[in-house]
XYZ file of N, CA, C and O in Angstrom:
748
model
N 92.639 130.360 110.600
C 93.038 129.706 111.824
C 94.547 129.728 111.903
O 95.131 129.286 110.915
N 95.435 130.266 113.134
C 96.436 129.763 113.513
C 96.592 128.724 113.593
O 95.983 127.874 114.243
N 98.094 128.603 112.428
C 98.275 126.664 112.432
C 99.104 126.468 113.330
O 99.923 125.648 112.916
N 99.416 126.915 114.756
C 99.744 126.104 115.715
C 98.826 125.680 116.185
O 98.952 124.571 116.705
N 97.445 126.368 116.231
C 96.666 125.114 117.295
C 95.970 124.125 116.158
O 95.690 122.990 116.544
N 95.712 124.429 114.973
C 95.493 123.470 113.953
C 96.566 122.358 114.011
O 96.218 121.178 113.982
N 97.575 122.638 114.075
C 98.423 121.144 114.584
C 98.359 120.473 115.707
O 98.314 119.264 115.937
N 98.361 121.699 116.598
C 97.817 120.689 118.263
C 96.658 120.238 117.865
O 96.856 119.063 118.171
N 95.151 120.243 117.235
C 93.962 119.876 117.309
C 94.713 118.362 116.181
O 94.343 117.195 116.315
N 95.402 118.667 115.520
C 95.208 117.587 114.680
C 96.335 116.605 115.205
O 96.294 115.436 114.822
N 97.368 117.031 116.087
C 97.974 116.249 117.059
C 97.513 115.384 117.999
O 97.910 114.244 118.242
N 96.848 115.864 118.389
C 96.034 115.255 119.466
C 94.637 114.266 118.825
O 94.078 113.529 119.637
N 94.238 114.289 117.691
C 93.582 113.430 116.965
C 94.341 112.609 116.250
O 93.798 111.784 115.516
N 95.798 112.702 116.348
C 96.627 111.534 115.683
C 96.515 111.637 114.302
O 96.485 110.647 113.571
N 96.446 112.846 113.884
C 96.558 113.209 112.281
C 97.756 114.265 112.043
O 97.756 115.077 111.117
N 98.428 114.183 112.677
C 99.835 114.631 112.065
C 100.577 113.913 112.536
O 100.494 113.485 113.687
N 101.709 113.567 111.486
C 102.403 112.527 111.788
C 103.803 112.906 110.734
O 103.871 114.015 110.204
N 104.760 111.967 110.540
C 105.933 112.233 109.672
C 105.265 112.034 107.933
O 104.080 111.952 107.608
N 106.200 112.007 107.255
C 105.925 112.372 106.205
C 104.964 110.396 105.074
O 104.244 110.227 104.090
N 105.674 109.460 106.157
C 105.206 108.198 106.080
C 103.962 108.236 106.551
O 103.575 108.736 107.608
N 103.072 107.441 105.351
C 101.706 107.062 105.701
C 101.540 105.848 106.676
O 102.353 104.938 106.509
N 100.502 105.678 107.787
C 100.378 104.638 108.738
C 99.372 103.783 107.729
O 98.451 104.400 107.193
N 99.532 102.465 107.486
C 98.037 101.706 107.705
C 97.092 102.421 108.033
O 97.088 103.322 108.873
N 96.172 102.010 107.318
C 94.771 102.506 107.314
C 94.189 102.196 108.856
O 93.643 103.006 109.605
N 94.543 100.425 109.163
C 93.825 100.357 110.196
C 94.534 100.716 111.457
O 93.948 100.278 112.447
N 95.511 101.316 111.688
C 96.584 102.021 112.346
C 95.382 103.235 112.599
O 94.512 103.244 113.470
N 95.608 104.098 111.687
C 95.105 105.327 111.519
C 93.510 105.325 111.890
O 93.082 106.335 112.448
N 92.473 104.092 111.571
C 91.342 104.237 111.973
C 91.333 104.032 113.468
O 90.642 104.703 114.234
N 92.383 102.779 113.939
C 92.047 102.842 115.763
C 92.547 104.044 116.282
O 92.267 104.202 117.470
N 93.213 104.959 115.751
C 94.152 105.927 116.596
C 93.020 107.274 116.122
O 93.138 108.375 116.659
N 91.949 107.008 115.066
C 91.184 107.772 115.029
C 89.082 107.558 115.010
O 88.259 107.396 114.110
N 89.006 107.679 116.468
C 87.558 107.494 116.466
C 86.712 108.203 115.522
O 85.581 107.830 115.209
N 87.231 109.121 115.129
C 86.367 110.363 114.683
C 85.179 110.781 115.414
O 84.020 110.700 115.008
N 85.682 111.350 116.817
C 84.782 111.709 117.736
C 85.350 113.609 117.671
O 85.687 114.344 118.598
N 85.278 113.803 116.617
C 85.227 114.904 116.411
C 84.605 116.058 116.584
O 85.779 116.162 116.940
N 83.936 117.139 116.721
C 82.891 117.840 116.906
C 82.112 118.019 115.316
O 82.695 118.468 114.329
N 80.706 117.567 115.344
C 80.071 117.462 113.910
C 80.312 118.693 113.226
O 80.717 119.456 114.103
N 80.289 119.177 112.358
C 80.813 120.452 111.250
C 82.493 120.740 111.256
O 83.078 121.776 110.942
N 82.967 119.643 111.657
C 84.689 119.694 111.203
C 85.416 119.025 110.203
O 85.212 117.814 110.111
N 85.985 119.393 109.658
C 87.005 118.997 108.330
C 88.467 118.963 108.652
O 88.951 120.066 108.906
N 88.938 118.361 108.677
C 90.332 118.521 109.290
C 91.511 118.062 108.247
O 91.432 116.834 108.263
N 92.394 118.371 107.495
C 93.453 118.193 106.366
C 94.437 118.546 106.801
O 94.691 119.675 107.221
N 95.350 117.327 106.747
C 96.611 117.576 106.775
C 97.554 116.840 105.647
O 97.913 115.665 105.719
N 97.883 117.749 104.602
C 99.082 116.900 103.262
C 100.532 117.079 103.984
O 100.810 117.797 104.944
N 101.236 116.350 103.351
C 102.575 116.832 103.690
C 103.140 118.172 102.743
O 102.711 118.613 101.677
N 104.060 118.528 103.438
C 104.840 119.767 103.361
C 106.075 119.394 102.176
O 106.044 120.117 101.180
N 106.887 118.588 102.203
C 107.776 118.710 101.176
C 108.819 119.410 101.788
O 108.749 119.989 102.872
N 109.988 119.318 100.900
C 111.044 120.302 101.403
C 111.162 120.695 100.576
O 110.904 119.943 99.636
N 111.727 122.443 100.126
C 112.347 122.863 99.238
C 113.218 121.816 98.317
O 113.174 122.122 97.125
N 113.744 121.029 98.514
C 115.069 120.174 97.571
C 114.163 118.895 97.187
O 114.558 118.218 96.237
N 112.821 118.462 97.939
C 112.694 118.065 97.407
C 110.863 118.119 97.262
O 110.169 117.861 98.246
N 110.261 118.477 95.939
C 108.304 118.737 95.819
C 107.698 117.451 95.508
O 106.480 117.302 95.607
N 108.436 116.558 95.155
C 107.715 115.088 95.244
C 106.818 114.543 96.417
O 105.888 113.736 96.457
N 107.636 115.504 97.596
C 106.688 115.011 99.090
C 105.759 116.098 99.163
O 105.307 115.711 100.240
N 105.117 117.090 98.939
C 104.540 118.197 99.013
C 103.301 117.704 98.601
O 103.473 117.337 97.439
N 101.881 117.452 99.004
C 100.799 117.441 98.526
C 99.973 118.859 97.749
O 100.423 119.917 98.189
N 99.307 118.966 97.113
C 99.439 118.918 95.776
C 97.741 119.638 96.345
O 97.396 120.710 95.847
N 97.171 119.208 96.982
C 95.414 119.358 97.144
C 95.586 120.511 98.994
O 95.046 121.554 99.364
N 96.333 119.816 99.473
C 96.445 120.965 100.452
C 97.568 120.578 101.735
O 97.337 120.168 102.872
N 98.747 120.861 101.112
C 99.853 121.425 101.767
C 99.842 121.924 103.177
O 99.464 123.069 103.427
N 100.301 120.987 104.228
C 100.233 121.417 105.793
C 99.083 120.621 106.239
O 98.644 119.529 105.878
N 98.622 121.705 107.365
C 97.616 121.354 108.270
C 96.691 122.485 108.640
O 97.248 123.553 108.894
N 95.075 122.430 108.734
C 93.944 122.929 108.902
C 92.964 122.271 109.573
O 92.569 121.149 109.255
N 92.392 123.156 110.835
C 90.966 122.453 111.170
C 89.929 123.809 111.030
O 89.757 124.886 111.600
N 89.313 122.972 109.801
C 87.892 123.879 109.258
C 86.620 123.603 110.507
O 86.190 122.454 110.611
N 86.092 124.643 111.377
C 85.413 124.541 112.222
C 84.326 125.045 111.737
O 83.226 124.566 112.010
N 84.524 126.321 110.767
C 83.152 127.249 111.009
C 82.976 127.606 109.479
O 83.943 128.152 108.947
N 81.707 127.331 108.609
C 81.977 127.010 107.271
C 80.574 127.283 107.241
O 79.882 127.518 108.232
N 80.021 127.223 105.532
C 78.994 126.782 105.242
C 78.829 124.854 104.832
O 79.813 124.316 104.324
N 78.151 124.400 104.979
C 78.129 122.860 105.007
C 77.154 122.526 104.287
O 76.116 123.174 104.414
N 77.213 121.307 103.224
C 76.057 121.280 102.186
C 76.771 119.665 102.028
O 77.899 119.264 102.312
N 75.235 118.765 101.284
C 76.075 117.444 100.795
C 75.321 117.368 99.441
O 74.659 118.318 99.025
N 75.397 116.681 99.049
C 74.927 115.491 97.429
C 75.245 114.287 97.609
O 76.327 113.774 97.894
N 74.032 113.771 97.388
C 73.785 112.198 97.460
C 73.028 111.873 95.984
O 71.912 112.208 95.587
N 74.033 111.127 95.370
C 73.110 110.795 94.140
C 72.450 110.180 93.939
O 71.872 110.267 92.856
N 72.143 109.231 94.802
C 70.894 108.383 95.036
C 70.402 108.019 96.258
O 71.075 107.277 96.972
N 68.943 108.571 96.741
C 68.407 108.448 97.827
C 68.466 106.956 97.970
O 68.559 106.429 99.079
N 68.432 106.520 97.254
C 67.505 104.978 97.074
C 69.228 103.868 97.116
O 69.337 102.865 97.821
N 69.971 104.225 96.505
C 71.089 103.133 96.419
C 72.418 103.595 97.573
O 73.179 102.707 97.957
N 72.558 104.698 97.947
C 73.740 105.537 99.174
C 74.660 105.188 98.568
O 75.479 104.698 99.346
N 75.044 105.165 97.412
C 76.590 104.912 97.254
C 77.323 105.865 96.921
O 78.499 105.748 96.577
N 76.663 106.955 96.997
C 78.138 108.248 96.592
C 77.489 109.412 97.728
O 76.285 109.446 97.981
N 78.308 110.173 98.240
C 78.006 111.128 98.863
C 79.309 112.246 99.072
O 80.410 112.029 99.579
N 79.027 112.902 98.772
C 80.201 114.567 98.738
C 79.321 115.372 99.823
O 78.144 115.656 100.044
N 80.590 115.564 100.355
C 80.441 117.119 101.291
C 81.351 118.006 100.526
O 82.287 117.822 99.748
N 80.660 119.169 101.094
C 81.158 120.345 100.306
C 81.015 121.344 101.416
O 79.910 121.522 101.928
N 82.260 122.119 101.885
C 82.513 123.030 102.907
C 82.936 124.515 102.218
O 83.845 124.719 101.414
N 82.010 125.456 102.780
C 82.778 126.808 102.363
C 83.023 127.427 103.863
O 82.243 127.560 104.806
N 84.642 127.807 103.690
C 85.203 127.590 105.091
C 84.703 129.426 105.424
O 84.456 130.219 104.516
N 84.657 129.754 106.852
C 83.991 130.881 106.732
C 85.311 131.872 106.766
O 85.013 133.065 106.827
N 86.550 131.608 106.740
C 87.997 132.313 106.930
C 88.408 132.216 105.907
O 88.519 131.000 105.754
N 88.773 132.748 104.936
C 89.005 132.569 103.636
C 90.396 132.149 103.781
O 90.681 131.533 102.754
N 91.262 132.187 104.467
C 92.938 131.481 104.267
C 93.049 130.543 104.842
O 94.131 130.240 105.345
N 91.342 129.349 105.012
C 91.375 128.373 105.269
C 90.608 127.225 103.766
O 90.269 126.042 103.724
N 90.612 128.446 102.658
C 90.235 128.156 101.486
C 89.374 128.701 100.650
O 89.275 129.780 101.233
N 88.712 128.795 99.791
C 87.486 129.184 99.264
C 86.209 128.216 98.995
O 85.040 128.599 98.940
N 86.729 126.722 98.820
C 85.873 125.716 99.323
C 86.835 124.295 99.129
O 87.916 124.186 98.552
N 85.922 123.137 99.919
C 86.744 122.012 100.159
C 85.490 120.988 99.693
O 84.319 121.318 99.883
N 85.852 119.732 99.072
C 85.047 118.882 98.663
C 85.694 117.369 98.910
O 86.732 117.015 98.351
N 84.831 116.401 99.956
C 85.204 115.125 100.155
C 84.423 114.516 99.380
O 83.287 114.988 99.347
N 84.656 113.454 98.609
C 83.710 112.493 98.311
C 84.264 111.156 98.761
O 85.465 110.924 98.902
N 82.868 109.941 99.061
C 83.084 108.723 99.278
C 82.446 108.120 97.827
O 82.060 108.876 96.936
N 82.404 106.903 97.744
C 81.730 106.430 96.878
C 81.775 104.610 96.842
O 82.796 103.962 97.074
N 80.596 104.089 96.541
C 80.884 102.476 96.967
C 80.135 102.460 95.536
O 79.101 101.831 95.762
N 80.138 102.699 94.676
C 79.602 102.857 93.356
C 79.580 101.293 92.316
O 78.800 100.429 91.915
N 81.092 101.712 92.253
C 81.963 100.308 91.711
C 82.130 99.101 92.306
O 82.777 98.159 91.848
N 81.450 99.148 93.488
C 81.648 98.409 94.547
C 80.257 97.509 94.248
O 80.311 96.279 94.222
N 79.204 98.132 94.061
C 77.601 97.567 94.152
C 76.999 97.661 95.776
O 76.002 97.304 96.403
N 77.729 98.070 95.910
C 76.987 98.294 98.135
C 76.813 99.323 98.502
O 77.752 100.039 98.156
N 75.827 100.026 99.245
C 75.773 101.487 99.634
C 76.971 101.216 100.526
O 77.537 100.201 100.931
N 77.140 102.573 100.678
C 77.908 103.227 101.653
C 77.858 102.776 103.253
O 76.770 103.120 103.715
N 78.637 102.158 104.182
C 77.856 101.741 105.686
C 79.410 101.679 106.052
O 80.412 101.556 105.348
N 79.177 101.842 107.732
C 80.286 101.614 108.757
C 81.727 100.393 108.132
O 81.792 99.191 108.388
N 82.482 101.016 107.492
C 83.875 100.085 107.427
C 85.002 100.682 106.666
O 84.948 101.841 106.254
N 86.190 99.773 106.443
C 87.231 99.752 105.853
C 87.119 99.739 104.162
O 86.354 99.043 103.495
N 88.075 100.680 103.690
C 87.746 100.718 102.239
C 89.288 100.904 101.845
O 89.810 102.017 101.783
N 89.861 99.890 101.624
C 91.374 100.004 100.734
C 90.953 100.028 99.359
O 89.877 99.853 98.786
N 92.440 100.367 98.910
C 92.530 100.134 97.255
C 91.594 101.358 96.577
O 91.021 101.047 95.532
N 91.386 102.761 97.097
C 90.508 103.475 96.476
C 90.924 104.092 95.603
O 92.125 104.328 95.475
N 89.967 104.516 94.756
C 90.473 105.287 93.397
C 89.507 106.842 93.374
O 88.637 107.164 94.183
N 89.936 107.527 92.326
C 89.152 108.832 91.879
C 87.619 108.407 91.954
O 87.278 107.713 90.996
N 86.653 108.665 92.859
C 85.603 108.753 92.841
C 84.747 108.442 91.659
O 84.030 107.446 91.564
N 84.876 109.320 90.827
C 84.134 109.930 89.698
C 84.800 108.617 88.466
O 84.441 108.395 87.310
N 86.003 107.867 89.413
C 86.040 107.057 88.077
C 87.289 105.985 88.283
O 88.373 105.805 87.727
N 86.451 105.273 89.547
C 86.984 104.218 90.314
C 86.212 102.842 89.285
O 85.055 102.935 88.873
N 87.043 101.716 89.025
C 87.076 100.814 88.583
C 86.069 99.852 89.165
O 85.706 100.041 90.325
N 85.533 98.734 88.402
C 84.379 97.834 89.174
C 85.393 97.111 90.084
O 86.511 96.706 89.765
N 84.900 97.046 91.049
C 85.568 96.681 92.412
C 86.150 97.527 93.191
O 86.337 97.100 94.331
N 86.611 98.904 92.915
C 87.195 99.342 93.842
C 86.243 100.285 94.465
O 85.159 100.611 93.980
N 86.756 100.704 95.610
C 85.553 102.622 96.127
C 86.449 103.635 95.455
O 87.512 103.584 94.835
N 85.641 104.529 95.806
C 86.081 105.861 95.272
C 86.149 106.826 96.302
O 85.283 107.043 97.150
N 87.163 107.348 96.178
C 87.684 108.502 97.282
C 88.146 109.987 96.153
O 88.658 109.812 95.048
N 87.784 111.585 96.821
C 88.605 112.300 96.088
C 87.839 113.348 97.344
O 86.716 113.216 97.831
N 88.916 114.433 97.656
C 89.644 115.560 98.356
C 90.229 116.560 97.290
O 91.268 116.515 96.632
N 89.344 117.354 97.339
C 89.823 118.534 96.232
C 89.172 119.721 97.288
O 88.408 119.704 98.253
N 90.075 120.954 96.380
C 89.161 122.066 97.277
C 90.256 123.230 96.366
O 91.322 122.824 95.903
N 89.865 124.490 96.229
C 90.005 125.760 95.630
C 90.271 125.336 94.340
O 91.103 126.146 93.930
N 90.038 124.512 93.439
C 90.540 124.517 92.107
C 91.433 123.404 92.004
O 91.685 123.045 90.854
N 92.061 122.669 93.103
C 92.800 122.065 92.881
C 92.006 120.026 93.185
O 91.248 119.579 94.046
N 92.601 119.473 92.166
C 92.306 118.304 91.991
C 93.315 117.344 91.776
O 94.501 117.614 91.587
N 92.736 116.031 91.816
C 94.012 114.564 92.087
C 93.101 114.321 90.271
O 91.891 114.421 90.068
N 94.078 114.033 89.345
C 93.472 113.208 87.873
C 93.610 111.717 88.023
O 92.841 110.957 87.435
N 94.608 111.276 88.824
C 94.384 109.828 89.454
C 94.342 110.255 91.054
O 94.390 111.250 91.776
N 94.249 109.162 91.093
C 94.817 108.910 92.903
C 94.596 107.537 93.363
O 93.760 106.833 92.797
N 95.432 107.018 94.558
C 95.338 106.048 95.325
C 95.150 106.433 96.769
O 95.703 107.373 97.339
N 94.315 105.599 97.265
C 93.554 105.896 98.544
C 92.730 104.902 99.453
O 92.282 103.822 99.068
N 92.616 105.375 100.580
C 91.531 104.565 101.572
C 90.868 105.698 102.461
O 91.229 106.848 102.712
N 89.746 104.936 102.853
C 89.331 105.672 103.830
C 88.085 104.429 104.673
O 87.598 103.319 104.458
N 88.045 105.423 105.605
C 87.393 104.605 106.908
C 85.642 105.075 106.969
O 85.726 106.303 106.985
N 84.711 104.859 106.995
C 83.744 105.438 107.286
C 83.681 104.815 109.380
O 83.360 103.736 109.876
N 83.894 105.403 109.664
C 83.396 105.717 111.437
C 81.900 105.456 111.633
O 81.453 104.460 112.202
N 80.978 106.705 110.968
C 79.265 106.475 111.518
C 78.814 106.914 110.338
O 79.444 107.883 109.914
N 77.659 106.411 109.445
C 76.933 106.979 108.533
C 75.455 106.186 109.197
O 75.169 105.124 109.749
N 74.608 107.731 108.646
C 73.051 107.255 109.127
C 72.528 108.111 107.768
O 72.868 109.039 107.035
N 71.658 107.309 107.930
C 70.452 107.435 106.488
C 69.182 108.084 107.149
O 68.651 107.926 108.248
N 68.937 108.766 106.215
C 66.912 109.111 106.949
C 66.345 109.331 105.593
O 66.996 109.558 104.573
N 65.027 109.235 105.706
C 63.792 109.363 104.366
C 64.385 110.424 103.621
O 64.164 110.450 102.410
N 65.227 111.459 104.229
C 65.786 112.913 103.295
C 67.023 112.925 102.814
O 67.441 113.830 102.093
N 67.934 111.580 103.299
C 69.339 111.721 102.945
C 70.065 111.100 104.114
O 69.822 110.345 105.056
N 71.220 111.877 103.528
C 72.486 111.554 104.732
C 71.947 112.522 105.759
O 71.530 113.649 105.495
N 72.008 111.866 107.184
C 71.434 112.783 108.398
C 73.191 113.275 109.144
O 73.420 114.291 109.799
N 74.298 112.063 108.723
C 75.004 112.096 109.694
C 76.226 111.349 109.053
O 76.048 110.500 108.181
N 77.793 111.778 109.628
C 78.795 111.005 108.515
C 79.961 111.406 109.285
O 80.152 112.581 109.602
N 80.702 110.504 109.577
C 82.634 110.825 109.755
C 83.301 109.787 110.038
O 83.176 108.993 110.971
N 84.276 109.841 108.887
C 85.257 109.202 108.329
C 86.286 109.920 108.537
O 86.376 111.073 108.958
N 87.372 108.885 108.094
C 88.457 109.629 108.084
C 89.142 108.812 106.894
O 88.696 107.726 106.525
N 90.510 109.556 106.197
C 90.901 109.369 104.663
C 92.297 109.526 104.867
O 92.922 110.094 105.763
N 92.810 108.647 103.429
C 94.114 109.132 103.410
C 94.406 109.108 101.541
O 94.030 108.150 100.866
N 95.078 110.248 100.967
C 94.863 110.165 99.696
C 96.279 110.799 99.161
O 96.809 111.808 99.629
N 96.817 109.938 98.005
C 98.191 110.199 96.951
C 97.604 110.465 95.633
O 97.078 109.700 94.826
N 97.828 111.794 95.604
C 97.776 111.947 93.829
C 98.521 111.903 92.866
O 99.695 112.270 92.909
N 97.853 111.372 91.691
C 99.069 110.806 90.677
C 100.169 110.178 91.296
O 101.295 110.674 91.266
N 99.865 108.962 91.935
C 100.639 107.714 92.304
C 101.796 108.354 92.953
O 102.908 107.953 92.609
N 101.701 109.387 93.934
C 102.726 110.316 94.112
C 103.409 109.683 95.374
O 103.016 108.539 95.605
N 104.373 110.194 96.263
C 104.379 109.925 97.878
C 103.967 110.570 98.630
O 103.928 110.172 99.795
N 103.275 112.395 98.126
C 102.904 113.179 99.008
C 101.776 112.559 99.689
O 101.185 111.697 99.039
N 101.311 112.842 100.979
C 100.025 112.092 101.262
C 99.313 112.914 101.999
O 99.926 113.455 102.919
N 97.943 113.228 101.839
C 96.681 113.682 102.792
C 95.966 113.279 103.254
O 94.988 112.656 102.842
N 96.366 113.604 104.452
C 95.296 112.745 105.745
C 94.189 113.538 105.771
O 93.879 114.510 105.082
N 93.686 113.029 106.590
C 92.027 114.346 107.341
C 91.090 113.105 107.876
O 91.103 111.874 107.899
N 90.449 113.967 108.199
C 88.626 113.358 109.031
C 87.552 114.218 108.795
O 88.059 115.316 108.564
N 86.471 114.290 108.739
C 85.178 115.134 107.805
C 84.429 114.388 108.478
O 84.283 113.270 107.984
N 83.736 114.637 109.701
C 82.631 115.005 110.418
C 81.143 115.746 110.217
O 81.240 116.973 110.201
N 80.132 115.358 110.101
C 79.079 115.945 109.187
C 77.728 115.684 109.962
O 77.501 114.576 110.449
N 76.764 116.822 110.073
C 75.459 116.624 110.797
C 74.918 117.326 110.269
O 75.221 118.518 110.226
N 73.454 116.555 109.410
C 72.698 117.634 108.882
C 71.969 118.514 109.747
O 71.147 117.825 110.351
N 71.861 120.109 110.198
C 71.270 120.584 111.279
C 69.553 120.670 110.714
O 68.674 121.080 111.471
């Protein structure tokens, strides 16, 4: 994808912004996530040459993944508290694959419509906190601090039917920051 209109698409969804992170709940009213279902949308910051402390680390700039293969994991039908999407983008210099996870694990609550501060590495978020992690081609956060919003999640007898949120994530306690929204319909 040409990242000029990947910035207008993510302009106009209020996901590009300066190099300062907004409030979460800033960022959730300014984002419905009325997205079109099978979109992924990432935007890290850029950094400057003088200085890579601001440069995210998981994916640098801005992308809207439209046309992909789309798959999830739910590790428990029965409890909803973790769920990963996993996108293989169908343009390869829009990645080789991308992976969101939520998780209310540590939490003791499935997964449902709200606000989730204070998040940590998914795979190994603390009792009390959620778990958030955004990785994709090889690249990963070994800590991170994070939130994210769940917008709409629906359940059916087979799984997740339906999902979009939107996130914001610092790795290794960094200042770089990645935004996005991940839109999801099982067809």
């Amino acid at each position: 994808m040409h990242i000029v209109p990947a910035i207008a698409a993510l302009l106009s969804l209020g996901l590009a912004s300066s190099t300062e992170a907004a409030p979460l709940e800033a960022f959730a009213v300014a984002n419905s996530c009325t997205a079109p279902r099978g979109s992924l949308f990432l935007n890290g910051d850029v950094g400057t040459p003088e200085n890579a402390y601001t440069r995210d680390y998981i994916h640098p700039g801005a992308d809207v993944i439209l046309n992909g293969t789309w798959s999830t994991h739910v590790y428990s039908s029965t409890s909803r508290d973790f769920v990963r999407i996993h996108v293989t983008p169908t343009l390869a210099s829009q990645g080789l694959w991308w992976d969101v996870e939520f998780s209310t694990r540590a939490l003791g609550t499935p997964l449902a419509v709200g606000t989730y501060p204070h998040a940590q590495r998914a795979a190994f978020a603390a009792p009390g906190y959620p778990g958030l992690s955004v990785s994709g081609d090889g690249r990963g956060c070994n800590t991170l601090a994070g939130e994210f919003q769940i917008h709409d999640i629906v359940w059916d007898s087979v799984g997740l039917l339906k999902l979009s949120a939107s996130f914001l994530q610092r790795c290794e306690a960094g200042n770089a920051v990645l935004r996005g929204m991940v839109a999801y319909e099982r067809q």
